[in-house]
Structures are given as C-alpha cells and as structure tokens.
Coordinates of C-alpha atoms in Angstrom, one line a residue:
Chain A
M1 CA 100.8 88.5 47.0
F2 CA 103.3 88.3 49.6
E3 CA 104.6 91.5 49.0
K4 CA 103.1 93.8 51.9
N5 CA 102.9 90.7 54.6
T6 CA 106.2 90.1 56.4
W7 CA 104.7 87.8 57.6
S8 CA 103.4 85.0 54.9
I9 CA 107.2 85.3 53.6
V10 CA 108.7 84.4 57.0
F11 CA 106.1 81.5 58.4
A12 CA 106.1 80.2 54.8
S13 CA 110.4 80.3 54.7
V14 CA 110.2 78.8 58.2
F15 CA 107.5 75.7 56.8
L16 CA 109.6 75.0 54.2
F17 CA 112.3 74.7 56.3
M18 CA 110.4 72.6 59.0
V19 CA 110.3 69.7 55.9
G20 CA 113.9 69.4 55.0
V21 CA 114.8 69.4 58.5
F22 CA 112.0 66.7 59.3
A23 CA 113.0 64.5 56.1
T24 CA 116.9 64.6 56.2
I25 CA 117.7 64.9 59.8
I26 CA 114.5 63.2 61.9
L27 CA 114.2 60.6 59.4
P28 CA 117.9 58.7 59.4
F29 CA 117.2 58.5 63.1
L30 CA 114.1 56.1 62.6
D31 CA 116.6 54.0 59.6
D32 CA 117.7 51.5 61.7
E33 CA 120.8 51.3 59.4
M34 CA 121.4 54.1 61.1
I35 CA 122.0 53.6 64.6
T36 CA 122.2 50.2 65.6
P37 CA 125.4 49.1 66.1
T38 CA 127.9 46.6 65.0
A39 CA 130.4 43.8 66.2
N40 CA 132.6 46.8 64.7
A41 CA 131.8 49.9 66.6
E42 CA 132.0 47.6 69.2
L43 CA 135.2 47.4 69.3
R44 CA 135.3 51.6 69.3
N45 CA 133.8 51.7 71.8
Y46 CA 136.9 52.6 74.3
E47 CA 136.5 53.3 77.8
P48 CA 136.8 56.8 79.3
G49 CA 140.3 57.8 79.9
S50 CA 142.0 54.3 78.2
P51 CA 144.9 55.1 75.9
E52 CA 142.8 54.6 72.7
A53 CA 140.0 57.5 74.1
L54 CA 142.8 59.7 75.4
G55 CA 144.7 59.2 71.5
R56 CA 141.6 59.7 70.1
Q57 CA 141.5 63.1 71.9
V58 CA 145.3 63.8 70.8
Y59 CA 143.4 62.8 67.0
I60 CA 140.5 65.8 67.5
R61 CA 143.6 68.7 68.7
E62 CA 146.1 67.7 66.1
G63 CA 143.0 67.6 63.5
C64 CA 144.5 64.6 61.4
N65 CA 140.6 63.9 60.5
T66 CA 141.7 67.2 58.1
C67 CA 143.7 65.4 55.8
H68 CA 142.7 61.4 56.9
T69 CA 139.7 60.3 56.2
Q70 CA 137.4 56.8 58.6
V71 CA 135.2 55.6 55.1
V72 CA 135.2 53.1 53.1
R73 CA 133.0 53.2 49.8
P74 CA 131.4 50.5 47.6
V75 CA 133.3 52.0 45.3
K76 CA 136.5 51.1 43.1
A77 CA 138.4 54.1 44.2
D78 CA 139.0 52.7 48.0
L79 CA 137.8 48.4 46.9
N80 CA 141.2 48.7 44.2
Q81 CA 143.3 50.8 47.2
N82 CA 142.7 48.0 49.4
L83 CA 141.3 49.9 51.8
G84 CA 139.8 46.7 54.0
P85 CA 136.0 45.7 54.1
V86 CA 133.4 48.8 53.2
S87 CA 132.4 50.4 56.0
Q88 CA 128.6 50.6 57.2
P89 CA 126.4 52.9 59.5
G90 CA 126.6 50.7 62.3
D91 CA 130.4 51.4 62.8
Y92 CA 130.0 54.7 64.0
V93 CA 127.3 54.1 67.1
Y94 CA 129.6 55.2 69.2
D95 CA 131.7 57.8 67.6
K96 CA 131.5 60.8 69.7
P97 CA 132.2 63.2 67.3
H98 CA 132.1 61.6 64.3
L99 CA 135.5 61.6 62.2
W100 CA 134.4 60.9 59.0
G101 CA 136.4 64.2 57.1
S102 CA 135.8 65.0 53.7
N103 CA 139.8 65.0 51.9
R104 CA 142.2 62.6 51.7
T105 CA 145.4 64.4 51.5
G106 CA 146.7 61.4 52.7
P107 CA 145.4 58.2 52.8
D108 CA 142.1 56.8 54.1
L109 CA 142.5 55.4 57.5
M110 CA 139.2 53.4 58.7
W111 CA 141.4 50.3 59.5
V112 CA 144.2 51.3 59.2
G113 CA 145.6 49.2 62.9
V114 CA 145.9 46.1 60.6
R115 CA 148.2 47.7 58.5
W116 CA 151.3 48.6 59.8
N117 CA 152.7 47.6 63.9
E118 CA 153.1 50.1 66.9
Q119 CA 156.6 50.7 66.1
W120 CA 156.2 51.5 62.7
Q121 CA 152.6 54.2 63.2
K122 CA 155.2 55.8 66.6
E123 CA 158.7 56.6 63.7
H124 CA 156.3 57.7 61.1
L125 CA 154.5 60.2 63.6
L126 CA 158.6 61.4 64.5
D127 CA 159.5 61.3 61.1
P128 CA 157.5 60.6 58.2
R129 CA 160.3 60.1 55.4
S130 CA 162.2 58.4 57.1
L131 CA 159.5 55.3 56.2
V132 CA 157.9 57.1 53.2
P133 CA 159.6 59.2 51.2
D134 CA 156.5 61.3 49.4
S135 CA 154.6 61.7 53.2
I136 CA 153.7 65.4 53.2
M137 CA 152.5 64.8 56.9
P138 CA 153.6 67.9 59.3
S139 CA 156.0 65.7 61.7
Y140 CA 154.3 65.4 65.2
D141 CA 157.7 65.4 66.6
Y142 CA 156.3 68.5 69.2
L143 CA 153.8 65.1 71.5
S144 CA 154.4 64.6 74.0
E145 CA 155.7 60.4 74.6
E146 CA 151.9 60.3 76.7
D147 CA 150.0 61.7 73.2
L148 CA 152.2 59.6 71.1
N149 CA 152.4 56.3 72.9
N150 CA 148.0 57.3 72.9
L151 CA 147.7 58.3 69.6
V152 CA 149.5 55.4 68.7
A153 CA 146.8 53.4 71.0
Y154 CA 144.6 54.7 68.8
L155 CA 145.5 54.3 65.6
M156 CA 146.6 50.9 65.9
S157 CA 142.8 49.9 67.0
L158 CA 140.9 50.7 64.5
R159 CA 140.9 47.1 62.3
P160 CA 137.9 45.2 61.4
A161 CA 136.2 42.6 63.8
Q162 CA 136.5 39.2 63.7
Chain B
M1 CA 133.4 104.4 69.7
F2 CA 129.4 102.8 69.6
S3 CA 128.6 105.3 67.6
K4 CA 124.7 106.5 66.6
A5 CA 125.8 108.0 63.8
E6 CA 124.5 106.5 60.4
N7 CA 125.8 104.0 58.8
S8 CA 128.8 103.6 61.4
A9 CA 127.0 99.7 62.5
A10 CA 127.9 98.3 59.0
K11 CA 131.3 101.3 58.5
N12 CA 132.8 99.1 61.0
F13 CA 131.8 95.4 60.2
W14 CA 132.8 96.4 56.2
Y15 CA 136.6 97.7 58.4
S16 CA 136.8 94.5 59.6
S17 CA 136.0 92.0 58.0
I18 CA 138.4 93.3 55.4
F19 CA 141.2 92.9 58.1
W20 CA 140.0 88.9 58.7
L21 CA 139.1 88.7 54.3
I22 CA 143.9 88.9 54.9
I23 CA 144.4 87.2 58.0
S24 CA 142.6 83.7 57.0
M25 CA 143.2 84.3 53.4
L26 CA 147.0 83.6 54.7
A27 CA 146.3 81.3 56.6
G28 CA 144.8 79.9 53.7
L29 CA 148.2 80.4 52.0
V30 CA 150.1 79.0 55.1
V31 CA 148.0 75.4 54.8
A32 CA 148.1 75.1 51.1
I33 CA 152.6 75.9 51.5
K34 CA 152.5 72.5 53.8
Q35 CA 151.2 70.7 50.8
I36 CA 154.1 71.3 49.5
N37 CA 156.9 71.4 51.9
P38 CA 155.3 70.3 55.3
N39 CA 158.2 71.2 57.5
F40 CA 156.9 75.3 56.8
L41 CA 156.5 76.8 60.1
G42 CA 157.2 72.7 61.3
G43 CA 157.1 72.0 65.5
V44 CA 154.8 74.9 66.3
P45 CA 152.1 73.0 68.1
W46 CA 148.8 76.1 67.4
L47 CA 150.8 76.6 64.1
S48 CA 150.8 73.3 62.2
Y49 CA 148.8 71.9 59.7
G50 CA 144.9 70.3 61.2
R51 CA 145.0 73.8 63.8
I52 CA 145.7 76.2 60.7
R53 CA 143.0 74.8 58.1
P54 CA 140.0 75.3 60.6
I55 CA 141.0 78.7 61.7
H56 CA 140.9 79.1 57.7
T57 CA 137.9 77.8 56.6
N58 CA 136.1 79.8 60.2
G59 CA 138.1 83.2 59.0
V60 CA 136.6 83.6 55.7
L61 CA 133.4 82.0 56.2
F62 CA 132.4 83.6 60.2
A63 CA 134.4 86.7 60.0
W64 CA 135.2 87.4 56.4
L65 CA 132.5 87.5 55.1
S66 CA 129.7 87.0 57.4
M67 CA 131.0 90.0 59.1
T68 CA 130.8 91.8 54.7
Y69 CA 127.1 90.4 54.8
I70 CA 126.0 91.7 58.2
A71 CA 128.0 95.0 57.1
A72 CA 126.2 94.9 53.4
L73 CA 122.9 94.5 55.7
F74 CA 122.4 97.2 57.7
Y75 CA 123.6 99.5 54.7
M76 CA 121.3 98.5 51.8
I77 CA 117.9 97.1 54.0
P78 CA 117.4 101.1 56.0
K79 CA 118.1 102.0 51.8
L80 CA 115.6 99.7 50.6
L81 CA 113.0 100.8 53.1
R82 CA 114.0 104.3 53.1
T83 CA 114.3 104.1 56.7
P84 CA 117.6 104.7 59.4
L85 CA 118.7 101.7 60.9
W86 CA 116.4 100.9 63.6
S87 CA 119.6 101.0 66.1
E88 CA 122.8 101.9 65.1
R89 CA 124.6 101.1 68.6
M90 CA 123.5 97.6 69.2
G91 CA 124.8 97.7 65.6
N92 CA 128.1 99.2 66.9
I93 CA 127.9 97.1 70.1
T94 CA 127.5 93.8 68.0
C95 CA 130.4 94.4 65.7
F96 CA 132.4 95.2 69.5
L97 CA 131.5 91.8 70.3
W98 CA 131.9 90.0 66.3
N99 CA 135.3 90.9 66.2
I100 CA 135.6 89.3 70.3
L101 CA 134.3 86.5 69.1
I102 CA 137.2 86.2 66.3
I103 CA 139.7 86.4 68.8
L104 CA 138.5 83.6 71.0
A105 CA 138.1 81.4 67.5
V106 CA 141.2 81.8 66.7
I107 CA 142.7 81.6 70.3
T108 CA 141.0 78.4 71.3
L109 CA 141.1 76.8 67.5
A110 CA 144.8 77.9 67.8
S111 CA 144.8 74.9 70.9
G112 CA 144.2 73.1 69.7
I113 CA 140.1 73.4 71.5
T114 CA 138.1 72.8 68.7
T115 CA 135.1 69.9 68.3
G116 CA 136.9 68.7 66.0
V117 CA 133.7 68.7 62.9
E118 CA 133.9 70.1 60.3
Y119 CA 132.9 73.5 59.7
A120 CA 131.6 73.7 63.0
E121 CA 135.1 73.2 65.3
L122 CA 133.9 75.9 67.8
I123 CA 132.7 75.4 71.1
L124 CA 129.1 75.4 72.3
P125 CA 129.8 78.8 74.5
L126 CA 131.2 79.4 71.0
D127 CA 128.7 78.4 69.3
I128 CA 126.0 80.0 72.4
Y129 CA 128.0 83.2 71.5
V130 CA 127.3 82.9 67.4
A131 CA 123.9 82.5 68.3
V132 CA 123.0 85.5 70.0
G133 CA 125.2 88.0 67.3
V134 CA 123.2 86.1 64.7
A135 CA 120.0 86.7 67.1
M136 CA 121.5 90.4 67.9
V137 CA 121.5 91.2 64.0
A138 CA 118.4 89.9 63.0
I139 CA 116.6 92.1 65.8
N140 CA 118.5 95.0 64.2
V141 CA 117.0 94.6 60.6
F142 CA 112.9 93.1 61.7
M143 CA 113.1 95.9 64.2
T144 CA 113.7 98.0 60.6
I145 CA 111.6 96.2 59.0
A146 CA 108.6 96.9 61.5
K147 CA 109.2 99.8 61.4
R148 CA 109.6 100.9 58.0
E149 CA 108.5 103.5 56.1
E150 CA 108.3 101.9 53.0
K151 CA 105.4 99.4 52.4
Q152 CA 106.5 97.3 48.9
L153 CA 109.8 95.4 50.1
Y154 CA 112.0 95.3 47.3
V155 CA 113.6 90.9 46.0
S156 CA 116.1 91.6 48.0
I157 CA 114.5 92.4 51.2
W158 CA 113.4 89.4 50.8
Y159 CA 116.6 86.8 50.8
F160 CA 117.5 89.2 53.6
V161 CA 114.5 87.9 55.9
G162 CA 115.0 84.2 54.9
S163 CA 118.8 84.2 55.5
L164 CA 118.5 86.2 58.8
L165 CA 116.2 83.8 59.6
W166 CA 117.1 80.3 58.3
L167 CA 120.9 81.5 59.7
P168 CA 119.9 80.6 63.5
L169 CA 117.9 78.1 62.6
V170 CA 120.5 76.3 60.5
Y171 CA 123.4 77.2 63.0
V172 CA 121.5 75.6 66.0
V173 CA 120.4 72.5 64.1
G174 CA 124.3 72.1 62.8
N175 CA 126.4 72.9 66.3
V176 CA 124.6 72.3 69.7
P177 CA 122.0 68.4 68.8
S178 CA 124.5 67.7 66.8
Q179 CA 127.3 67.6 70.2
L180 CA 125.1 65.1 72.0
I181 CA 124.9 62.3 69.3
G182 CA 128.1 61.4 66.6
G183 CA 128.5 58.1 64.4
A184 CA 126.6 58.3 60.8
P185 CA 123.9 60.3 62.1
Q186 CA 125.8 63.2 63.7
A187 CA 127.6 63.1 59.5
N188 CA 124.4 63.1 58.3
M189 CA 123.7 66.4 60.4
N190 CA 126.9 68.0 59.9
W191 CA 126.4 67.8 56.2
F192 CA 123.2 69.4 56.3
Y193 CA 125.1 72.4 58.1
G194 CA 127.4 72.5 55.8
H195 CA 125.7 73.3 52.9
N196 CA 122.5 75.1 54.0
A197 CA 125.6 77.6 55.7
I198 CA 126.5 78.4 51.7
G199 CA 122.9 77.7 50.6
L200 CA 120.4 79.4 53.0
W201 CA 123.0 82.2 54.2
F202 CA 126.3 83.1 51.7
T203 CA 124.1 82.1 48.8
T204 CA 120.6 84.2 50.4
V205 CA 122.4 87.4 50.7
G206 CA 124.6 86.9 48.1
I207 CA 121.8 87.3 45.9
G208 CA 120.2 89.8 47.7
Q209 CA 123.5 92.4 46.6
I210 CA 123.1 91.2 43.4
Y211 CA 119.9 92.5 43.3
Y212 CA 120.7 95.1 45.3
L213 CA 123.8 96.8 43.1
L214 CA 122.5 95.4 39.8
P215 CA 120.3 98.5 38.8
K216 CA 122.9 101.0 40.8
L217 CA 125.3 100.7 38.9
T218 CA 123.5 99.8 35.7
G219 CA 121.0 102.5 36.3
K220 CA 118.0 100.1 34.6
P221 CA 115.4 98.3 37.3
L222 CA 116.3 94.7 37.5
Y223 CA 114.7 92.5 35.0
S224 CA 112.2 90.3 36.6
H225 CA 110.5 90.4 40.1
K226 CA 108.4 87.3 39.1
L227 CA 111.4 85.2 38.0
S228 CA 113.4 87.0 41.8
L229 CA 110.5 85.2 43.4
I230 CA 110.6 82.1 41.6
G231 CA 114.6 82.5 42.2
F232 CA 113.8 82.2 46.4
W233 CA 111.1 79.8 46.5
T234 CA 112.7 77.4 44.7
I235 CA 115.2 78.0 47.1
A236 CA 113.3 77.5 50.1
T237 CA 112.5 74.5 48.7
F238 CA 114.9 72.4 47.6
Y239 CA 118.1 74.1 48.8
V240 CA 117.5 73.0 52.9
W241 CA 117.3 68.8 51.6
N242 CA 121.4 69.6 50.4
G243 CA 122.9 67.5 53.2
P244 CA 123.2 64.3 52.2
H245 CA 125.2 65.1 48.7
H246 CA 128.0 65.0 50.0
L247 CA 127.3 61.2 51.6
V248 CA 127.2 60.0 48.3
N249 CA 128.6 56.3 48.6
A250 CA 129.0 56.8 52.0
P251 CA 127.5 54.6 55.6
I252 CA 124.0 56.3 55.1
P253 CA 120.9 54.8 53.3
V254 CA 120.2 54.6 50.5
W255 CA 117.2 56.1 49.9
L256 CA 118.7 58.7 52.2
M257 CA 121.5 60.0 49.6
K258 CA 118.7 59.9 47.2
A259 CA 117.0 62.6 49.0
G260 CA 119.6 64.6 48.9
I261 CA 120.4 64.1 45.2
I262 CA 117.1 65.2 43.6
P263 CA 116.9 68.3 44.9
S264 CA 120.6 69.0 44.3
I265 CA 119.9 68.9 40.3
L266 CA 116.5 71.4 41.6
L267 CA 118.4 73.9 42.5
I268 CA 119.4 75.1 39.1
I269 CA 116.3 76.3 38.3
P270 CA 117.3 79.5 41.1
V271 CA 120.4 79.5 39.4
W272 CA 118.8 79.9 36.5
T273 CA 116.6 82.6 37.4
V274 CA 119.4 84.6 38.4
L275 CA 121.5 84.5 35.8
A276 CA 119.2 85.2 33.1
N277 CA 117.9 88.1 35.3
V278 CA 121.4 89.7 35.6
V279 CA 121.4 89.6 32.0
G280 CA 118.2 90.6 31.5
T281 CA 119.3 93.3 33.4
M282 CA 122.4 94.1 31.5
K283 CA 120.2 94.4 28.4
G284 CA 121.8 97.2 26.6
A285 CA 124.2 98.4 29.1
W286 CA 126.7 95.9 29.0
H287 CA 129.5 98.2 28.0
K288 CA 128.7 99.9 31.5
V289 CA 130.9 96.7 32.0
S290 CA 134.9 97.5 30.3
E291 CA 134.3 101.2 32.3
D292 CA 133.0 100.2 36.3
V293 CA 135.1 98.1 38.3
G294 CA 132.3 96.9 40.2
L295 CA 130.1 95.9 38.4
K296 CA 132.7 94.0 36.4
F297 CA 132.8 92.0 40.0
I298 CA 129.3 91.1 39.7
I299 CA 129.1 89.7 36.7
T300 CA 132.1 87.5 37.4
G301 CA 130.8 87.1 40.7
S302 CA 127.5 85.8 38.5
I303 CA 128.7 83.7 36.2
F304 CA 131.2 81.5 39.2
Y305 CA 127.9 81.5 40.8
L306 CA 126.4 79.8 37.8
L307 CA 129.3 77.4 37.6
A308 CA 129.4 76.7 41.7
C309 CA 125.5 75.7 41.2
L310 CA 126.4 73.5 38.1
Q311 CA 129.5 71.9 39.7
G312 CA 127.6 70.9 42.3
P313 CA 124.6 68.6 40.9
F314 CA 127.3 66.9 38.9
Q315 CA 129.6 65.9 42.0
S316 CA 126.7 64.8 43.8
L317 CA 125.6 62.2 41.0
M318 CA 127.0 59.0 42.4
T319 CA 129.5 57.9 39.3
V320 CA 131.4 61.0 39.2
S321 CA 131.3 61.3 43.3
A322 CA 132.9 57.9 43.3
V323 CA 135.8 59.9 41.3
V324 CA 136.1 63.1 42.6
K325 CA 135.3 63.0 46.1
Y326 CA 137.6 63.3 48.8
T327 CA 140.3 64.9 45.6
Q328 CA 141.7 68.0 45.3
W329 CA 138.8 68.1 43.4
V330 CA 136.7 69.5 46.2
V331 CA 138.8 71.4 46.9
G332 CA 138.9 73.3 44.3
H333 CA 134.7 73.4 44.1
A334 CA 134.4 74.3 47.6
H335 CA 136.5 77.8 47.4
M336 CA 134.0 78.8 43.8
A337 CA 130.7 80.4 45.8
P338 CA 132.6 81.4 49.0
F339 CA 135.5 83.0 46.8
A340 CA 134.7 84.0 43.2
A341 CA 130.7 83.8 43.4
F342 CA 130.3 85.2 46.3
S343 CA 133.4 87.3 47.4
F344 CA 133.8 89.3 44.6
V345 CA 129.5 90.3 44.9
S346 CA 130.8 91.3 48.3
F347 CA 133.9 92.9 47.3
A348 CA 131.4 95.6 44.4
A349 CA 129.8 96.0 47.3
I350 CA 131.9 97.6 49.0
Y351 CA 133.7 99.6 45.9
Y352 CA 129.9 101.0 46.3
A353 CA 128.9 101.8 49.8
I354 CA 133.0 102.6 51.2
P355 CA 132.5 105.8 49.0
R356 CA 128.5 106.6 50.0
I357 CA 129.0 106.2 53.3
T358 CA 132.4 108.5 53.6
G359 CA 132.1 111.5 51.3
R360 CA 135.1 110.6 49.5
Q361 CA 136.3 109.2 45.9
L362 CA 137.9 105.8 45.5
Y363 CA 141.5 106.6 46.4
S364 CA 142.3 104.4 42.8
K365 CA 140.7 102.5 40.3
S366 CA 143.4 101.5 38.9
L367 CA 144.4 99.8 42.3
Q368 CA 140.7 98.1 41.7
N369 CA 141.1 97.2 38.2
W370 CA 144.9 95.2 39.7
H371 CA 141.9 93.7 42.9
Y372 CA 140.3 92.3 39.7
W373 CA 142.8 90.7 37.8
F374 CA 144.8 89.1 40.5
S375 CA 141.5 88.0 42.4
L376 CA 140.6 86.3 39.3
L377 CA 143.4 84.6 37.2
G378 CA 144.6 83.5 41.1
F379 CA 141.4 82.6 41.2
I380 CA 141.9 80.3 37.6
I381 CA 145.4 79.5 38.8
F382 CA 144.5 77.9 41.9
A383 CA 140.8 75.8 40.9
F384 CA 141.6 74.6 37.6
S385 CA 144.4 73.2 39.5
L386 CA 142.8 71.2 41.7
W387 CA 140.5 70.9 39.5
I388 CA 143.1 68.4 37.9
A389 CA 145.4 67.6 40.4
G390 CA 141.1 66.1 42.0
I391 CA 140.7 64.1 38.4
I392 CA 144.3 63.0 38.5
Q393 CA 144.4 61.1 41.9
G394 CA 140.6 59.9 41.2
F395 CA 141.9 58.0 39.2
S396 CA 145.1 57.3 40.6
W397 CA 143.1 55.1 43.1
I398 CA 140.7 53.3 41.1
N399 CA 143.6 52.1 39.1
G400 CA 144.8 50.9 42.6
D401 CA 148.2 52.9 41.9
P402 CA 150.0 52.8 45.7
F403 CA 148.4 56.2 47.4
T404 CA 151.7 58.1 47.2
E405 CA 152.3 58.1 44.2
S406 CA 149.7 60.2 43.4
L407 CA 151.4 62.5 45.6
V408 CA 154.2 62.9 43.6
V409 CA 151.8 63.2 40.1
I410 CA 149.8 66.7 41.7
K411 CA 152.5 67.5 43.0
P412 CA 153.3 70.8 40.1
L413 CA 149.6 71.4 40.7
L414 CA 149.7 71.4 44.8
V415 CA 152.4 74.2 44.1
A416 CA 150.8 75.9 41.3
R417 CA 147.6 75.9 43.4
A418 CA 149.9 78.0 46.0
V419 CA 151.0 80.6 43.2
G420 CA 147.2 80.9 42.8
G421 CA 146.8 81.4 46.2
T422 CA 149.9 84.1 46.5
M423 CA 147.4 85.9 44.3
M424 CA 144.8 86.0 45.3
I425 CA 146.1 87.1 48.7
L426 CA 148.1 90.2 46.7
A427 CA 144.9 91.3 45.2
Q428 CA 143.2 91.7 49.0
F429 CA 146.6 93.9 49.6
F430 CA 146.1 96.3 47.3
F431 CA 142.1 96.5 48.1
A432 CA 143.0 96.7 51.4
Y433 CA 145.4 99.6 50.5
N434 CA 143.2 101.4 48.4
I435 CA 139.8 101.3 50.3
F436 CA 142.3 102.4 53.5
K437 CA 143.7 105.2 51.3
T438 CA 139.8 106.3 50.2
V439 CA 138.7 106.8 53.7
T440 CA 142.1 108.8 55.3
T441 CA 142.8 110.8 52.2
G442 CA 140.3 110.4 49.1
A443 CA 138.8 113.6 48.0
R444 CA 135.8 114.9 49.6
L445 CA 132.9 114.5 47.9
E446 CA 131.2 117.6 46.5
T447 CA 127.3 115.9 46.2
K448 CA 127.5 114.2 49.5
K449 CA 123.6 114.9 50.0
S450 CA 123.0 113.3 46.1
M451 CA 125.1 110.3 46.4
A452 CA 123.4 109.0 49.0
A453 CA 120.4 108.1 47.3

C-alpha cells in the first residue's frame, strides 16, 4: 500500500520514532526520582574553579570514565565487592556530564574517596603498580603537579554524605 | 577533485572509508595491547588509553562504517531507481568535508578535547559539522528519489530512507540537548543515542545492503517482499525504545528499565524476518557460497547479525545483566554488530561495486579469501576470549574476590583478544591491498556496459 508513496513512509517512520522518544526520553524528566537532588548530589555540586571541579575536568580529559564506572547497583556483583551505598538517580543531579561509564576495566569509583587517602591516590596515579602489583592502569606521570593535585582532590571528594 | 563523473562520489567515499578502517582498527589494537602492557606507548598524553579509545570507537563508527554506508547509498539508490545521483559534485564535496571532519575529530580527541559522553565524545562545533554532512547526504538522496524514473520503491530504498530520517534525529537528540543537562536523564539520553545509532543507522543501512546484494549475487529474486516490510515496520516501532536496557539495574526508575527490556525482546521479530528472507532467497543457491567470497561475507554477516540480536535481548534481562554488565563480555558483544555483521556486509558491497565502477577485474580472489578467513577467525578468537573473560569477571565480583584477582585470571584471555584483533587487522591489509591493486592494475573488464546492472 505504501510502495509508491514516499511521504507515507516518511510520516509513519518519524511518527513511530517520536512515540519512542516521548516514552523513553521525555517521560523520565517528569519522574521526581530522576530529578530531585539527594544529599550526595549536593556534595558533588562543585564550585566552578574549585580544585574538585578542575580535577573533574582532568578526569574527563584523560578519559578515566572509559575504564571506571561511577555506579553502584543493587546486585550481588556490587554489594559483595563492598563498593558502598547503592547509588540513586538523584545522586547525579549536578553531574554534568554524567560519568557513569560502561565498563569496569578498573574498579568502580563512585565512593572511592572513602577507600584511600590523598597520599595513596597521588602515588597510585604516578605509579599504579608500586601500590597494586597486578594493576593494568597506565601511569599518569605526565600530568602537571597542578592537574595531579586537582585530580586527587576530585577523587577524594567522591564519598557519601554523612 | 569535485568530479561530476557517474559513481565518483561513491568511489571516493569507499576509498576513504578503507583508509579510515585501517587507522581506526589500529587504534583498537593499541588499546587492546595497553590492557596487557599498560606502559605500551606510555608517557605520551595524546596516546594515552583514555584518548585513543574514543578515537577507535568514533573512527570505526563515523569514519569507516558511516563512510562506506554513504558510498553504498550513493551507489545503490541510483541503480535501484534507474536515475543518476542528483549531484555527484555535491557528493564529492560531502566526501571531502567528511574527511576533514574525521581529521578534526582525531585531533580534538587526541588532545583530550571531549564532551566525556561515551560514543558522543565530539564537541558541539563538530556535532554541528556532522549534522551538516548528514544533511548534505540526505538532500542528495531525497532529490534523487524525487526525480526517479522507477516508481516502485524496492525495500532497500525503504530502509535507506528510514535510516536517513532517523540518523539526524538520533544524532541531534543524543548530542545537543544532552550537553545542557546532566545526571541520570543525560545517561538515559546517552544510551538512547548509543543504541539507536546502531539500530536506526548501522542496522538499517546494513539490511538495505543485504537486500540489494543478495539477489544480485545469487541471481534470484528476494524471497519475500512482505517479510522485509514486516521487518522494516517492527524496527521502526521497537528499536527507538531500547536505550534504557543499557541501564538495567542502574539508578533509573524500574518502569524505565522495563520500557527498554520489553521492546528489546520484541526485536527478535525483525531479526527473524531478515534471516528468513536470507535463507529463503538462498534456497537452491547455497552452492554459490563456496565460489563467491562476497556471498560468504553476506551470509556470515547475516548469521552474526542474528547472534548479536539474540545476545542483546538476553543481556538486557535483569538477572543476566547483573552478571555480565560492566565486564569484558559487553566489549565482545559490542564488536559483533559493527564488525562481524555490518562490516562484513560492507566488504561484500565493496567487492561487488568497485569492479563495476572502475571497469576492472578484482586483482586477487585468493587475497579476498584470506580477507574473509582472517576476519572470521580473528573475530571468533577475539569475541570468545572476551565473552569468557566477562563471565569469569562477573562471577568473581559476585564471589567478592578482590578486583585485581579477576584481572590476573583473565590476563591470558586479554592476550588472546589482542591476537584475534591482530588477525582482524591483518585481514584488512589484505583487503586494502587487493582493492588498491584492482583499481591501479586490475585487468580491464571488456563488457563494462553489461556489467553495470
């Protein structure tokens, strides 16, 4: 029936597409769970220009999110790894861009700030295998002192609200 | 450079795509080696893992696959409509601009200038650039359709038209407004984009090419036009809903996960229509597979398409996702559609079209066979290593073993992955050399006119 009429194909294709967009893209914005900030979100709402905000930019520039997730799921794989509290949609309200990641080539960093101290983080970035012999993380020894300190400040800020 | 000759735009897009195929797969090999030896090429910021990896993904998707797809559109649509491409010159300008775009993309990504959003790493000016490029392709195609001689629209045209309508919508939704917002809604839009770029561009143009090439290579008409239309409308209905299945068990509302999982399972319908059509068309022609490497690529590609689309819905189930998500399994799965399914189909298209465009016989059938076998065996080694590694990792995390313990266990599998990957790349060198020799020194086809069917 449509074989000769291009316009009906065009119209139906775009209409079906828009239905899916409405359901999976627009509706989530109307869900309070998705857009209401939690106390954790407030901790991740960095002042522009603060070491944490600058460190986050280094994290993005170096593509840390290609290997590390920032999501704790309510499943055994995450709970048994003691990753910390299960993350909520509202924890990320100020995460722009989001850094959830899709692969754990390295461990999850959602609450990495409670696991190690500043000294450890810095040494680990410079020479990962000196602290974790089996690590496959590259050395970030090419970062400037300033970038390094900012990145450590950002990592240390990743912790749950009390 | 901006020739008006028939098929010149398709030819230039195809040549460029082969160049970028090699470059972006080499970037993939670099990241595979870095997972075994983290100090490989160390100390150079623009060669660091986190910057090369987006060059690999964007390179394969935007440079290789998208350019070879545009070439296929520019070659197949005029043939199916018995109408020349609306503007070869505009097509060639698009090709030139697209190459510049890729160079700018490589430079920015290597410099760490990125949005940080996976698969949508290009910064806003480059996003606008992409949109302009896609618009130029779409205008050329739609004008050709408007001026067509052939009134009947063969089903490949449906798939091509749908793809060119959906791609700009998917791209804009995934790249522009999502930069203004953050958090969970942005993650949701990220995967809307990530999944639909595959579903409503790479899959649909790929199927259109299968439906074009299969009758040409077997000399038989397509088994069922109706089946292919059912496939088209079920893709149009279900695919766009699939994004949230990438965030199963993640911090999004449960209703949204379910809205993603159910259509994922329903996607088995269009996959089945494609496979039924392929098998139906092949009936009585299976013996041709052993003689024709192009047909080998199409049949193998179709089988991997089926496997990818059975694995996808399986992984989207909450219990399965709880084991394999975030592991190397996902990496194995993610390579199946772009490489083993749709790159294979694209190889067949290039082997079919280049001799017809240039009037030269393929330089070497044995190199073509090497291309096939190295691609296939390389991919099988690559994918099975990652699937096994992923399952080991998943259960190791569930066991509560220390994270690095799983890394030690899967290390031999990561080595196997790099070996498989090296074979996959080696295959592409056979391919590129074969096409290069065909174009430069291949024997002239005497019956050029009758070949240009």
